[in-house]
Structure formats: structure tokens, C-alpha cells
PDB file of C-alpha atoms in Angstrom:
ATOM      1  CA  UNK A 285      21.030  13.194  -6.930  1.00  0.00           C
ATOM      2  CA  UNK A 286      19.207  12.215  -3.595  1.00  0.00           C
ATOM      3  CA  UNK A 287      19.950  14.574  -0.798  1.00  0.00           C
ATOM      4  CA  UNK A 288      19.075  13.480   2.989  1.00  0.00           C
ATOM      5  CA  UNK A 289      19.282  15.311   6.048  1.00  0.00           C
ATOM      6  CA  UNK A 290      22.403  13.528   7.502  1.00  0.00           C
ATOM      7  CA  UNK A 291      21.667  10.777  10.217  1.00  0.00           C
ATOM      8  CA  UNK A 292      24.827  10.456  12.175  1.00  0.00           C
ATOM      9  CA  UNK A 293      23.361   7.030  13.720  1.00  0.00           C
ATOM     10  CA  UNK A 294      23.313   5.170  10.311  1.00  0.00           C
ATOM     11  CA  UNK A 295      20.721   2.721   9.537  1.00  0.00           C
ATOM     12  CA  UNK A 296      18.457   0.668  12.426  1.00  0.00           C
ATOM     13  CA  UNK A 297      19.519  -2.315  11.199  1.00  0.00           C
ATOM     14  CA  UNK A 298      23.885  -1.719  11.793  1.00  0.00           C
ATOM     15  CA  UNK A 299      22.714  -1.247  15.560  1.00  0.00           C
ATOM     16  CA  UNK A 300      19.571  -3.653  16.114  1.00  0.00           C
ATOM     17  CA  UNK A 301      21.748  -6.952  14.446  1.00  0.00           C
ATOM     18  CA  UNK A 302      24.942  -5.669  15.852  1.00  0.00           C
ATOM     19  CA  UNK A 303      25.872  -7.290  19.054  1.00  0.00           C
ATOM     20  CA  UNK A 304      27.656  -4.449  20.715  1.00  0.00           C
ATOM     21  CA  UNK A 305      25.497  -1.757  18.960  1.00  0.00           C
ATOM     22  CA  UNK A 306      22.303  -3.068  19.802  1.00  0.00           C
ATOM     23  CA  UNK A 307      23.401  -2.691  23.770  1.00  0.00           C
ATOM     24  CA  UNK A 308      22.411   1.033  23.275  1.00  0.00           C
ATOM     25  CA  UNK A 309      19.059   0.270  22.342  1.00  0.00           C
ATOM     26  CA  UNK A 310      17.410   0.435  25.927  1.00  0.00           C
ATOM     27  CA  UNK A 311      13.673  -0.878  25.889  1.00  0.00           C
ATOM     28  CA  UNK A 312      12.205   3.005  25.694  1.00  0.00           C
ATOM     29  CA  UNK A 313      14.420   3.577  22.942  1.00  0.00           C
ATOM     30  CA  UNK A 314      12.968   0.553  21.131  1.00  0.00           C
ATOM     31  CA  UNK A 315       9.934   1.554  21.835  1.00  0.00           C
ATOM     32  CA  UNK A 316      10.242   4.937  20.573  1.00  0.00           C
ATOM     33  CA  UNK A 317      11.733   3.824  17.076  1.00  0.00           C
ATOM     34  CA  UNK A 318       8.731   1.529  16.505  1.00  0.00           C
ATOM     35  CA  UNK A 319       6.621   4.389  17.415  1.00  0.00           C
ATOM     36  CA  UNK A 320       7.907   6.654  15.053  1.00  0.00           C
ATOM     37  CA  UNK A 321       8.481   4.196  12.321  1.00  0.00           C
ATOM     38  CA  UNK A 322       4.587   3.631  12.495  1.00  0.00           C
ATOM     39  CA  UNK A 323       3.569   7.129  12.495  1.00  0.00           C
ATOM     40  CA  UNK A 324       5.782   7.542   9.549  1.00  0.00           C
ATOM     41  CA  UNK A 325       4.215   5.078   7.834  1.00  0.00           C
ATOM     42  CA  UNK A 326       0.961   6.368   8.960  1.00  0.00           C
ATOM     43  CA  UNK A 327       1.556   9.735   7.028  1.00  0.00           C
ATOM     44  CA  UNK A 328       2.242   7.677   4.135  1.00  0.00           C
ATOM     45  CA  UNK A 329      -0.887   6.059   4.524  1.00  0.00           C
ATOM     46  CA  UNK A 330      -3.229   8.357   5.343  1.00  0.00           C
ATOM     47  CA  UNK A 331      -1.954  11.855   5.896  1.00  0.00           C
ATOM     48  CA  UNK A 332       0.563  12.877   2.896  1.00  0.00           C
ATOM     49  CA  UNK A 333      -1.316  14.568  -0.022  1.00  0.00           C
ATOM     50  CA  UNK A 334      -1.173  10.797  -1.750  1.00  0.00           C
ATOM     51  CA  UNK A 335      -1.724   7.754  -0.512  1.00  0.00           C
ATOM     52  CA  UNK A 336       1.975   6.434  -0.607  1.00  0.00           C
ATOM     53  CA  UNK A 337       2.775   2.622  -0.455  1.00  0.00           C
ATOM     54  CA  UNK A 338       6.729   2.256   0.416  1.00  0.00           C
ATOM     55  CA  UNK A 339       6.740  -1.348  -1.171  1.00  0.00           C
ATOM     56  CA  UNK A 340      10.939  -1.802   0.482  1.00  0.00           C
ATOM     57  CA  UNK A 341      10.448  -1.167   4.291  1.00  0.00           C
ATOM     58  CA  UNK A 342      13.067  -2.770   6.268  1.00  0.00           C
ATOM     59  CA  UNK A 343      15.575  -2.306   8.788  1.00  0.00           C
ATOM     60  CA  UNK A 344      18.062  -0.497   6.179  1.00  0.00           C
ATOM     61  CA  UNK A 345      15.821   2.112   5.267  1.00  0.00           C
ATOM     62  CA  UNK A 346      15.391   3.088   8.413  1.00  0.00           C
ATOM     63  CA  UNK A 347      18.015   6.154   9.914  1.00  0.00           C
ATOM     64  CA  UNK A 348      18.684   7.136  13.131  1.00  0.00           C
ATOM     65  CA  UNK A 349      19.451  10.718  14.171  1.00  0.00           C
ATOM     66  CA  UNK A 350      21.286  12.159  17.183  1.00  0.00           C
ATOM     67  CA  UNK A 351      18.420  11.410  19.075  1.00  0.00           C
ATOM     68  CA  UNK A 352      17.543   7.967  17.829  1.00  0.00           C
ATOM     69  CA  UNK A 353      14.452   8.994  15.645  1.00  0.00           C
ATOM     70  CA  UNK A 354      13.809   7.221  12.958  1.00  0.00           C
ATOM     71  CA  UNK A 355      13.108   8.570   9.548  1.00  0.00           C
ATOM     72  CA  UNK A 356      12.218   6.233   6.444  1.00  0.00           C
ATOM     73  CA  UNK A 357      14.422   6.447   3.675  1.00  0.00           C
ATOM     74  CA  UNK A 358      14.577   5.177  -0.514  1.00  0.00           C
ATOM     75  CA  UNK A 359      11.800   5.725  -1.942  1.00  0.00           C
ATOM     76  CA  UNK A 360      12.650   4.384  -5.209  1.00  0.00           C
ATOM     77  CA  UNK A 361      10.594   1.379  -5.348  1.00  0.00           C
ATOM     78  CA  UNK A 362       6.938   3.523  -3.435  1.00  0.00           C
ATOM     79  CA  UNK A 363       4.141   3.690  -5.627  1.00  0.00           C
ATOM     80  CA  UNK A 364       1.246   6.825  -5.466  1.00  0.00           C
ATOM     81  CA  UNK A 365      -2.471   5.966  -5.080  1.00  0.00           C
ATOM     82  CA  UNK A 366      -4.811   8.314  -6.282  1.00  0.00           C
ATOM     83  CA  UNK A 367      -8.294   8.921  -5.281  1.00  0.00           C
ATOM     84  CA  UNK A 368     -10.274   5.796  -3.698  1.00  0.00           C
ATOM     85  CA  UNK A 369      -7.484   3.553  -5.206  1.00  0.00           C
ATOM     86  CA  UNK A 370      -6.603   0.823  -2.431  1.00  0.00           C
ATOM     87  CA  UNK A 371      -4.475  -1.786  -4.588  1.00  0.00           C
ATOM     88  CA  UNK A 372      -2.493  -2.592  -7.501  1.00  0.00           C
ATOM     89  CA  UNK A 373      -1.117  -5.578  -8.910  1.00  0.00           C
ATOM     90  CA  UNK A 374       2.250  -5.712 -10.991  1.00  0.00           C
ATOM     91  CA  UNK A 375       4.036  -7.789 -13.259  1.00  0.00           C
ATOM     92  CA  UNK A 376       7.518  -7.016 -11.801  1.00  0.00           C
ATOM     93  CA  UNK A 377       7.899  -7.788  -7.975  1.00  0.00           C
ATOM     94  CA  UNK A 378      10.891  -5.832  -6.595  1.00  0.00           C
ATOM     95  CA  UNK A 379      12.169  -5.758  -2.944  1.00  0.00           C
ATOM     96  CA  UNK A 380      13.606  -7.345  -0.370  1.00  0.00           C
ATOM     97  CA  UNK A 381      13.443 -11.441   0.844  1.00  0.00           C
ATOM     98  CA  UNK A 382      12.293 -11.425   4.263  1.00  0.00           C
ATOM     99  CA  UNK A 383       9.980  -8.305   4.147  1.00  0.00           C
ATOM    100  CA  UNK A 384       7.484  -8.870   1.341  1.00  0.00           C
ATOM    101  CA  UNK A 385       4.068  -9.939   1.667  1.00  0.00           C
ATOM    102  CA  UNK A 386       2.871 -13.333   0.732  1.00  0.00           C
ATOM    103  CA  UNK A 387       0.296 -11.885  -1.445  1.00  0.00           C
ATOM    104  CA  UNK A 388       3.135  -9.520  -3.147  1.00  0.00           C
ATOM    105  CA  UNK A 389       5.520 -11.864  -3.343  1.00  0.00           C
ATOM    106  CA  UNK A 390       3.057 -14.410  -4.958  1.00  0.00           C
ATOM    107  CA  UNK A 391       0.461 -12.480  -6.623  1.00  0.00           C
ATOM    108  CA  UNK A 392       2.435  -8.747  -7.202  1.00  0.00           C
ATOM    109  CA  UNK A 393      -0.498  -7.741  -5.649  1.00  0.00           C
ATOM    110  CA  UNK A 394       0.379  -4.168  -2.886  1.00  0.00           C
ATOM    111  CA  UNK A 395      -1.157  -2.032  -0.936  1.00  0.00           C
ATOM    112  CA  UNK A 396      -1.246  -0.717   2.040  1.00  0.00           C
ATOM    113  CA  UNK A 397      -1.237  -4.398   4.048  1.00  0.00           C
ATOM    114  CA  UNK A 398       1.916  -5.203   2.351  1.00  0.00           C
ATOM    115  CA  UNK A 399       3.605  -2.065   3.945  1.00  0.00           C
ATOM    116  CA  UNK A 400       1.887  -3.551   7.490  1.00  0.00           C
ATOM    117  CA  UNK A 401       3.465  -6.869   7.043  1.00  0.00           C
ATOM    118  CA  UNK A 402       6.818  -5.558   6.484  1.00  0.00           C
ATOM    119  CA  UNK A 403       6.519  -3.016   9.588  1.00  0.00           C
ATOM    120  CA  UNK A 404       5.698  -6.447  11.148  1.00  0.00           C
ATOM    121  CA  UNK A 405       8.719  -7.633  10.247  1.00  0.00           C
ATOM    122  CA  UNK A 406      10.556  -4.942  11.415  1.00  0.00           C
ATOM    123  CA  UNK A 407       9.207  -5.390  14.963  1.00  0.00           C
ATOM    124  CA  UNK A 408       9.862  -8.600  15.353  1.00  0.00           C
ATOM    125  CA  UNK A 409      13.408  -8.027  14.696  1.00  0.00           C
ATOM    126  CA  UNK A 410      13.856  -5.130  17.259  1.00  0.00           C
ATOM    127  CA  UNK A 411      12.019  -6.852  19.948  1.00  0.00           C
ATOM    128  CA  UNK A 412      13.605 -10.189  18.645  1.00  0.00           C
ATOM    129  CA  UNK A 413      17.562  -8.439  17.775  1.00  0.00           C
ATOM    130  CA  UNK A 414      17.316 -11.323  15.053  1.00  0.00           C
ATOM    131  CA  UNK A 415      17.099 -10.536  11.481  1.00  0.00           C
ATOM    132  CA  UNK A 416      14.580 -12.948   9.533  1.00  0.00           C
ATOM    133  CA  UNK A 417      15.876 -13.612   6.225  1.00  0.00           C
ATOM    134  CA  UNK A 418      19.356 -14.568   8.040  1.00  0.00           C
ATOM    135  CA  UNK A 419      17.554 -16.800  11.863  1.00  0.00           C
ATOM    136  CA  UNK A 420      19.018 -20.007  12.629  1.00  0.00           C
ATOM    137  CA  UNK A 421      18.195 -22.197  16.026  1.00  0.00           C
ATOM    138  CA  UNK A 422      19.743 -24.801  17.390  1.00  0.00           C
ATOM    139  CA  UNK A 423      16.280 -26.650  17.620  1.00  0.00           C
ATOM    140  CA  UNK A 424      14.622 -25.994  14.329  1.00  0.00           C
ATOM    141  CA  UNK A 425      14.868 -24.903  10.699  1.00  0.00           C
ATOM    142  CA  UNK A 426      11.962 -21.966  10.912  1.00  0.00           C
ATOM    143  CA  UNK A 427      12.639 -18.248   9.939  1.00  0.00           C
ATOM    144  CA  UNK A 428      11.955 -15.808  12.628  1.00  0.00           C
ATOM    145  CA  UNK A 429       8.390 -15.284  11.796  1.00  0.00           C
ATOM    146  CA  UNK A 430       7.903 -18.759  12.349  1.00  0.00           C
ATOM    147  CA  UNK A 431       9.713 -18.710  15.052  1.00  0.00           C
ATOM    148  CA  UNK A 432       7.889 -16.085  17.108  1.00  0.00           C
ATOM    149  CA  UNK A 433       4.889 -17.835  16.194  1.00  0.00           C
ATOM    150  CA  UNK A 434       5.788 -21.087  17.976  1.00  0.00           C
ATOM    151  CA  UNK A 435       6.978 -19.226  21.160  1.00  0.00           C
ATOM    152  CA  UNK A 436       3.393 -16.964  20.717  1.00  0.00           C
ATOM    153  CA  UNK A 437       1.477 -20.778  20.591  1.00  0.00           C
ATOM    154  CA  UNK A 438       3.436 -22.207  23.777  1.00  0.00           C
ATOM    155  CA  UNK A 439       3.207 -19.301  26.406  1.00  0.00           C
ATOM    156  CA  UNK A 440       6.925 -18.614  25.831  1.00  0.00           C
ATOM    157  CA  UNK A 441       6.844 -15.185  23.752  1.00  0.00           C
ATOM    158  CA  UNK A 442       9.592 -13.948  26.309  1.00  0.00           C
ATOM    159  CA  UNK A 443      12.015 -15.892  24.456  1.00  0.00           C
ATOM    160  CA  UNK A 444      12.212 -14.007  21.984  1.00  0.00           C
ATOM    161  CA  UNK A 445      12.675 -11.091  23.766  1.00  0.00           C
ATOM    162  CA  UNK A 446      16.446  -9.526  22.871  1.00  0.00           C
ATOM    163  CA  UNK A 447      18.760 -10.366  26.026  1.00  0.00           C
ATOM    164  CA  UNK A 448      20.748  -7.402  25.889  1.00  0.00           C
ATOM    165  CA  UNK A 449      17.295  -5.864  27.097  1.00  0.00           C
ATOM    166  CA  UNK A 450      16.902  -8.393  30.350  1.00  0.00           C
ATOM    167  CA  UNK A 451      15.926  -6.792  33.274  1.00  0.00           C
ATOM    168  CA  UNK A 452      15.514  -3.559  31.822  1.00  0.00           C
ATOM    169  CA  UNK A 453      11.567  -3.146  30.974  1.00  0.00           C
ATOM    170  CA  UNK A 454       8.205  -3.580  31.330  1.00  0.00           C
ATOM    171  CA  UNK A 455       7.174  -7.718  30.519  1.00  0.00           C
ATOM    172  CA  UNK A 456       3.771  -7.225  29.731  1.00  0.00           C
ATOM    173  CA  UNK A 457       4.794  -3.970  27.539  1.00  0.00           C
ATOM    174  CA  UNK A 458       7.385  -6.101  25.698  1.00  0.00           C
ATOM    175  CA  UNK A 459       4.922  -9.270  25.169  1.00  0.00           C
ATOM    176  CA  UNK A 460       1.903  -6.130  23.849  1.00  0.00           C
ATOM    177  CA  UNK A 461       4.834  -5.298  21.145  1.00  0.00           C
ATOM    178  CA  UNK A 462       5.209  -8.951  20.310  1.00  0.00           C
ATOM    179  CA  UNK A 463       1.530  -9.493  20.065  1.00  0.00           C
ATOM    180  CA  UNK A 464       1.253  -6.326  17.776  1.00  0.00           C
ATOM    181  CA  UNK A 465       4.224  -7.683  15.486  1.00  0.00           C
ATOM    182  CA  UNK A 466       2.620 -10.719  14.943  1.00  0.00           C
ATOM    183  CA  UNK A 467      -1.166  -8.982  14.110  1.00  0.00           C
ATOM    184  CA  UNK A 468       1.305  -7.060  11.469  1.00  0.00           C
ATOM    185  CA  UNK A 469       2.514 -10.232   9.827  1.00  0.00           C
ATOM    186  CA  UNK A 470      -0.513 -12.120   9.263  1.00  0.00           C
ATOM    187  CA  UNK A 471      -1.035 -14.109   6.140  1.00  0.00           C
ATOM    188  CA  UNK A 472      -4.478 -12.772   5.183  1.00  0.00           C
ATOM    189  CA  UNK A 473      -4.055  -8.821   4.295  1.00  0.00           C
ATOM    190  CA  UNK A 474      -7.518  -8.333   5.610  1.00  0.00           C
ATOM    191  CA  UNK A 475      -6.942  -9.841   9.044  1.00  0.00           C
ATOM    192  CA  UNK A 476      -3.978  -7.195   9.358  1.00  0.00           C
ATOM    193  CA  UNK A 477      -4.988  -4.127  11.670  1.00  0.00           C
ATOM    194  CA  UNK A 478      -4.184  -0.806   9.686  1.00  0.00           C
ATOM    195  CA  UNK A 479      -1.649   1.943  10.559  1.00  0.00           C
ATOM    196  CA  UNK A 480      -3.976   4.039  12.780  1.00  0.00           C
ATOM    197  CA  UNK A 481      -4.714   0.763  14.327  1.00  0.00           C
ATOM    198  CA  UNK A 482      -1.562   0.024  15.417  1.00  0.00           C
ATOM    199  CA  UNK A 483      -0.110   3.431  16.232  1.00  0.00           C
ATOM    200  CA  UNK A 484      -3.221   3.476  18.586  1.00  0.00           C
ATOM    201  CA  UNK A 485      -2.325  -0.107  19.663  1.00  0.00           C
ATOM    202  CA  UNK A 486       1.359   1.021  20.300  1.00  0.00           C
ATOM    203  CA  UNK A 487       0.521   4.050  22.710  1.00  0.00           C
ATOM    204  CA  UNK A 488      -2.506   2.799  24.560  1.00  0.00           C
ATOM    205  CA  UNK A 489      -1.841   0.174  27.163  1.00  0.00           C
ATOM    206  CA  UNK A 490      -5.583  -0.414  28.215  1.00  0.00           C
ATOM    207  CA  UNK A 491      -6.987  -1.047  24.107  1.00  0.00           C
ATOM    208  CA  UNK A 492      -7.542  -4.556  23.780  1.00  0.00           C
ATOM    209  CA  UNK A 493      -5.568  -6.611  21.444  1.00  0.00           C
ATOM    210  CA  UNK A 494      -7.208  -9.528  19.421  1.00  0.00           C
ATOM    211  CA  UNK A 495      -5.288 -12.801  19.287  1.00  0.00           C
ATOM    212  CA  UNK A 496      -3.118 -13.129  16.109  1.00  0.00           C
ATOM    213  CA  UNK A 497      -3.448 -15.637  13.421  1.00  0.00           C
ATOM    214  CA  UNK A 498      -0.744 -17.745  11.691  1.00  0.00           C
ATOM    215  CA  UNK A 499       1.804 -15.295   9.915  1.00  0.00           C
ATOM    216  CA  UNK A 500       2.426 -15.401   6.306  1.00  0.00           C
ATOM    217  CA  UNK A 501       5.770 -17.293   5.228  1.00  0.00           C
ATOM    218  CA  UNK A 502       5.591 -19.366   8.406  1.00  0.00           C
ATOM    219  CA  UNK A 503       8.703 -21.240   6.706  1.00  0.00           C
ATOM    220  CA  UNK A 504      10.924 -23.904   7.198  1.00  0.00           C
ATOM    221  CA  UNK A 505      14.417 -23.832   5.555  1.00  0.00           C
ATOM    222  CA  UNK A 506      14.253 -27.430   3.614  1.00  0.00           C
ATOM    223  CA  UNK A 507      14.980 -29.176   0.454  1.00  0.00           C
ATOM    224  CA  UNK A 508      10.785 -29.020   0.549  1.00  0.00           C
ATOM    225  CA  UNK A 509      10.195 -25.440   1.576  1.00  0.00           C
ATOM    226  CA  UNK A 510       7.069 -24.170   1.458  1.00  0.00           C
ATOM    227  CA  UNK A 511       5.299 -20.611   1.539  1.00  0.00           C
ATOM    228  CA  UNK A 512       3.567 -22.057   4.641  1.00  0.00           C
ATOM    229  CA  UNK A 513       4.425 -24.209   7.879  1.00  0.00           C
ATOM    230  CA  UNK A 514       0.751 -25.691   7.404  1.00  0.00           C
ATOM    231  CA  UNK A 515      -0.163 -29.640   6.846  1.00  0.00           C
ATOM    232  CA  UNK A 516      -1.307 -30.705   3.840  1.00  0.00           C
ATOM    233  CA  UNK A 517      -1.010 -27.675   1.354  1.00  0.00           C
ATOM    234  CA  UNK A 518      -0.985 -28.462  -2.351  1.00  0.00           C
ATOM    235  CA  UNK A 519       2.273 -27.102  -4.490  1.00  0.00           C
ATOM    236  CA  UNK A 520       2.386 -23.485  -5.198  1.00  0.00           C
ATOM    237  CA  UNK A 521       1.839 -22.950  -8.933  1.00  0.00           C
ATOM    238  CA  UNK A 522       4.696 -21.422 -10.504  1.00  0.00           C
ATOM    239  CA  UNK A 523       4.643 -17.626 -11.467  1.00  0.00           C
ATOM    240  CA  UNK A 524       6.861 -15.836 -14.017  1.00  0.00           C
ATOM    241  CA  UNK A 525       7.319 -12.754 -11.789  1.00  0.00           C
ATOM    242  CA  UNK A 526      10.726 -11.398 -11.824  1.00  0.00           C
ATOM    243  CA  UNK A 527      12.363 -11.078  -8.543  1.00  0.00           C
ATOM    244  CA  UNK A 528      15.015  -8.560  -7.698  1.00  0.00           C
ATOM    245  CA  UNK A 529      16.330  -8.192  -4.121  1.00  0.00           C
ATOM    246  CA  UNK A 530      17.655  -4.844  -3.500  1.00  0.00           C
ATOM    247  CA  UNK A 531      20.371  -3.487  -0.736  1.00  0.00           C
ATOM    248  CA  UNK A 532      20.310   0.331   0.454  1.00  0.00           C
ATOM    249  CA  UNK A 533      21.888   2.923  -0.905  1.00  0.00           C
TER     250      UNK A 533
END
């Protein structure tokens, strides 16, 4: 039996994907959830008594109190690193479409990148309002990732931007967020920035950002879908890994 400190606000994601919810997410309050869903993380990472690697962040696991804090939740799927330990490869990938790492997804290979691209994730879709396993648009068949990433490439990253939140922020605030998403959901795990990077990145306005690369599972919904929106990429090779998507509790 699991018990949990009772969040009378649910989970992020029945307010941030819900049209009339997500009107009482003001821009400070979306601030402050990404805020203290990265310092959450952070104490995973770096300041719990083990190095603790979620492996199933997303929008669902996230709860809201009475204040609109956010606390991560299941914990069924994290995995404990001990001493120096920085990565681990398994057999049996296990989470959720949408929020895994390429390299997870592919390879089984976690760590604590894979927990960064997921937190990526979950910016996007605050900022964005959008959830990415489920984006459509009118004008093209790419997930939200992909997306943001075309907006990012054009000058038009205010696009993205949720428009129950017009008129109601700070732009250049807003776009810093969007940047900082995108840094989170890079393809390469190593071009990633780390938790303390980003929690640092999230409350200074005057540290400089470096320009984001292509995101991992820059995808187009096809007959030919691919792991990347890239030209000329040989076929994936085909793994055995099991994959299990799992809901919240």
C-alpha cells in the first residue's frame, strides 16, 4: 500500500491539457511548477542519499497541492545508482510514449539524461498546453517536439506559446523557458545541460543560454515514420526490447 500526502489539485496534466483548467495556470504559476519540478528532480539527482533516476516522468506523475506545488509521484519504475555509477542499460524498456529518451527507448540505455529529456518534455507541454504523444496541426504531421523545433528554426517560438496565457507575461521570459525545453530534449544525452544546469538556467535571467540542437524523436506521423525528421537516415535496426506503456495510478 502506497500512501501520499493528499494533493487536492490532482495531477499537472488534468489542468495543463484541460481547456478550462489550464485558464488557472497564470504564467508565474507555470513558472513556479517547472521550477519545482526541476529542483525535485535535482534532489533525485544529486542531493537524496542515492542517486535516483525516475525513468516515468510525465505530466501524470506530477501533483498539485493547495498551493500549486508540484511533487513527483510513482516511483515504481526509478532505479538507485550507487557510488560513481552514471548509467545502466536494460533488457526491458518500460514507460511512457512521448517521454522516453531516444537512447532508452532504442538502446535501454538510462541515466540521468533520460530523466532531462523527459523534464524537457514536460516543459514544452506547459509552455506549449499541448500534450506530445497526442499534437496534431492543421499544417503538418510532426509531434510537438518537432513542432517546437520548427517554430525555434523560423523566429516564431511565440507560437507555441499557450493562448490562454496571452497578454499575461514576460515574452522574453516565456521564449528563455522554450529555449531551456528544447536544450532538455536534445537527441545526444551529452549535449543535454544537467539538473543544476537548468535549475540555475530557470532562476537566473542574465546566464547565457547556448543555442539548442535538433531534439530527439523529431517525428513525423507517417506510414514511413522515423526516429528522426533528418534526410537521408538509414533504417533503424530492429530491437527485441519489450515495450510497456504505463498510465498513473
Amino acid at each position: 500500500m502506497l500512501v501520499y500526502e493528499y494533493m487536492p489539485n490532482g495531477s499537472l496534466d488534468s489542468i495543463i491539457f484541460d481547456i478550462t483548467q489550464s485558464k488557472l495556470l497564470t504564467w508565474s504559476r507555470r513558472l513556479d511548477i517547472i521550477i519545482g519540478i526541476a529542483r525535485g528532480i535535482l534532489y533525485l539527482h544529486q542531493d537524496s542519499r542515492l542517486k535516483v533516476i525516475h525513468r516515468d516522468l510525465k505530466a501524470s506523475n506530477v501533483l498539485l497541492d493547495n498551493e500549486m506545488n508540484p511533487k513527483i509521484s510513482d516511483f515504481g519504475l526509478a532505479r538507485a545508482f550507487g557510488g560513481d555509477q552514471s548509467s545502466e542499460k536494460t533488457k526491458r524498456v518500460i514507460g511512457t510514449y512521448g517521454y522516453m529518451a531516444p537512447e532508452y527507448t532504442i538502446d535501454g540505455l538510462f541515466s540521468t539524461k533520460s530523466d532531462i529529456f523527459s523534464f524537457g518534455v514536460i516543459v514544452l507541454e506547459i509552455m506549449s498546453g499541448k500534450m506530445n504523444r497526442k499534437f496534431c496541426h492543421a499544417d503538418h504531421d510532426l509531434n510537438l517536439l518537432g513542432h517546437a523545433w520548427g517554430l525555434w528554426m523560423d523566429g516564431k517560438a511565440s507560437k507555441l506559446i499557450d493562448p490562454v496565457m496571452e497578454g499575461s507575461f514576460p515574452m522574453s521570459k516565456v521564449l528563455r523557458c522554450i529555449q531551456i525545453g528544447l536544450l532538455c530534449v536534445q537527441k545526444c544525452p551529452e549535449d543535454r545541460p544537467t539538473m543544476s544546469s537548468v535549475v540555475l538556467m530557470l532562476v537566473s535571467d542574465t546566464l547565457t543560454l547556448s543555442q539548442p540542437k535538433a531534439p530527439g524523436f523529431y517525428i513525423e506521423r507517417s506510414s514511413k515514420q522515423t526516429y528522426e525528421h533528418t534526410p537521408a537516415q538509414s533504417s533503424p535496426s530492429i530491437n527485441e526490447v519489450t515495450m510497456t506503456q504505463l498510465e498513473a495510478r
